[in-house]
Structure formats: structure tokens, C-alpha cells
Amino acid sequence: MAFGRKPEVEIIKEDIKVWECSSDDCNCWVRDNFKSSAEEPTCPICHSEMSATTKSLQAIQNHATAK
């Protein structure tokens, strides 16, 4: 019986700009709207440079950004 089942929520994916660590030993990445205020951020784990790219991710909003 399926009386207790909740309908599945559709996950909406978008192409999101992200920053990926350039180090081969690190697989860290950060969404663009969650990065620090620096123009080109450094990796929070290994402190290497990061490069901009895109990923297909679930769309979420960062409500903590300064206005």
C-alpha cells in the first residue's frame, strides 16, 4: 500500500559557476556565490590557486551574502 508515501520532489539542476582547486592532490571546489570576497579565491584546504569552471548542480541560494 502506498498511503504513507510522500511525492518525490523534483531536483532542479542548473549549470553553476564553481571554483576548482588546481592542485592534483586536492579535489576541493566551491560555488561562486559561496566563495570569499577575493576575485580569484585560494583553496580553503590546501591554499593553492583555484580556477573557474561550471558544474551541473542543484540550484540553491546563498542568503548570507552582503547587500
PDB file of C-alpha atoms in Angstrom:
ATOM      1  CA  MET A   1       0.000   0.000   0.000  1.00  0.00           C
ATOM      2  CA  ALA A   2       1.233   3.473  -0.801  1.00  0.00           C
ATOM      3  CA  PHE A   3      -0.884   5.623   1.508  1.00  0.00           C
ATOM      4  CA  GLY A   4       2.079   6.852   3.577  1.00  0.00           C
ATOM      5  CA  ARG A   5       4.357   7.729   0.682  1.00  0.00           C
ATOM      6  CA  LYS A   6       5.236  11.329   0.072  1.00  0.00           C
ATOM      7  CA  PRO A   7       5.521  12.538  -3.504  1.00  0.00           C
ATOM      8  CA  GLU A   8       9.130  12.790  -4.652  1.00  0.00           C
ATOM      9  CA  VAL A   9      10.443  16.322  -5.008  1.00  0.00           C
ATOM     10  CA  GLU A  10      11.943  17.068  -8.402  1.00  0.00           C
ATOM     11  CA  ILE A  11      15.573  18.192  -8.145  1.00  0.00           C
ATOM     12  CA  ILE A  12      16.201  21.099 -10.493  1.00  0.00           C
ATOM     13  CA  LYS A  13      19.762  21.223 -11.794  1.00  0.00           C
ATOM     14  CA  GLU A  14      21.448  24.215 -13.391  1.00  0.00           C
ATOM     15  CA  ASP A  15      24.883  24.944 -14.807  1.00  0.00           C
ATOM     16  CA  ILE A  16      26.529  26.745 -11.884  1.00  0.00           C
ATOM     17  CA  LYS A  17      29.847  28.623 -11.908  1.00  0.00           C
ATOM     18  CA  VAL A  18      32.262  26.974  -9.468  1.00  0.00           C
ATOM     19  CA  TRP A  19      35.908  27.350  -8.475  1.00  0.00           C
ATOM     20  CA  GLU A  20      38.033  24.159  -8.558  1.00  0.00           C
ATOM     21  CA  CYS A  21      41.389  23.670  -6.883  1.00  0.00           C
ATOM     22  CA  SER A  22      44.244  23.488  -9.390  1.00  0.00           C
ATOM     23  CA  SER A  23      46.269  21.034  -7.266  1.00  0.00           C
ATOM     24  CA  ASP A  24      46.270  17.413  -8.472  1.00  0.00           C
ATOM     25  CA  ASP A  25      46.239  16.140  -4.882  1.00  0.00           C
ATOM     26  CA  CYS A  26      43.141  18.132  -3.855  1.00  0.00           C
ATOM     27  CA  ASN A  27      39.564  17.756  -5.147  1.00  0.00           C
ATOM     28  CA  CYS A  28      38.059  20.801  -3.418  1.00  0.00           C
ATOM     29  CA  TRP A  29      35.555  23.038  -5.211  1.00  0.00           C
ATOM     30  CA  VAL A  30      33.384  25.989  -4.126  1.00  0.00           C
ATOM     31  CA  ARG A  31      30.260  27.512  -5.669  1.00  0.00           C
ATOM     32  CA  ASP A  32      30.881  31.032  -6.962  1.00  0.00           C
ATOM     33  CA  ASN A  33      28.187  32.565  -4.750  1.00  0.00           C
ATOM     34  CA  PHE A  34      29.700  30.884  -1.648  1.00  0.00           C
ATOM     35  CA  LYS A  35      33.328  31.935  -2.217  1.00  0.00           C
ATOM     36  CA  SER A  36      35.164  34.533  -0.176  1.00  0.00           C
ATOM     37  CA  SER A  37      35.248  38.130  -1.365  1.00  0.00           C
ATOM     38  CA  ALA A  38      38.528  37.633  -3.256  1.00  0.00           C
ATOM     39  CA  GLU A  39      38.452  37.904  -7.054  1.00  0.00           C
ATOM     40  CA  GLU A  40      40.336  34.623  -7.503  1.00  0.00           C
ATOM     41  CA  PRO A  41      39.981  32.635  -4.294  1.00  0.00           C
ATOM     42  CA  THR A  42      42.551  30.250  -2.867  1.00  0.00           C
ATOM     43  CA  CYS A  43      41.681  26.703  -1.882  1.00  0.00           C
ATOM     44  CA  PRO A  44      40.431  26.559   1.723  1.00  0.00           C
ATOM     45  CA  ILE A  45      42.033  23.117   2.170  1.00  0.00           C
ATOM     46  CA  CYS A  46      45.479  23.269   0.536  1.00  0.00           C
ATOM     47  CA  HIS A  47      45.764  27.044  -0.194  1.00  0.00           C
ATOM     48  CA  SER A  48      46.517  26.512  -3.916  1.00  0.00           C
ATOM     49  CA  GLU A  49      45.090  28.671  -6.695  1.00  0.00           C
ATOM     50  CA  MET A  50      41.583  27.925  -7.944  1.00  0.00           C
ATOM     51  CA  SER A  51      40.231  28.113 -11.493  1.00  0.00           C
ATOM     52  CA  ALA A  52      36.697  28.957 -12.634  1.00  0.00           C
ATOM     53  CA  THR A  53      34.568  26.301 -14.354  1.00  0.00           C
ATOM     54  CA  THR A  54      30.922  25.142 -14.447  1.00  0.00           C
ATOM     55  CA  LYS A  55      29.123  22.118 -12.987  1.00  0.00           C
ATOM     56  CA  SER A  56      25.564  20.854 -13.270  1.00  0.00           C
ATOM     57  CA  LEU A  57      24.345  21.166  -9.668  1.00  0.00           C
ATOM     58  CA  GLN A  58      21.162  21.557  -7.676  1.00  0.00           C
ATOM     59  CA  ALA A  59      20.127  25.199  -7.598  1.00  0.00           C
ATOM     60  CA  ILE A  60      20.361  26.738  -4.109  1.00  0.00           C
ATOM     61  CA  GLN A  61      20.515  30.321  -2.909  1.00  0.00           C
ATOM     62  CA  ASN A  62      23.074  31.883  -0.572  1.00  0.00           C
ATOM     63  CA  HIS A  63      21.007  34.080   1.735  1.00  0.00           C
ATOM     64  CA  ALA A  64      24.052  35.181   3.753  1.00  0.00           C
ATOM     65  CA  THR A  65      25.538  37.427   1.050  1.00  0.00           C
ATOM     66  CA  ALA A  66      26.087  41.069   1.913  1.00  0.00           C
ATOM     67  CA  LYS A  67      23.741  43.518   0.231  1.00  0.00           C
TER      68      LYS A  67
END
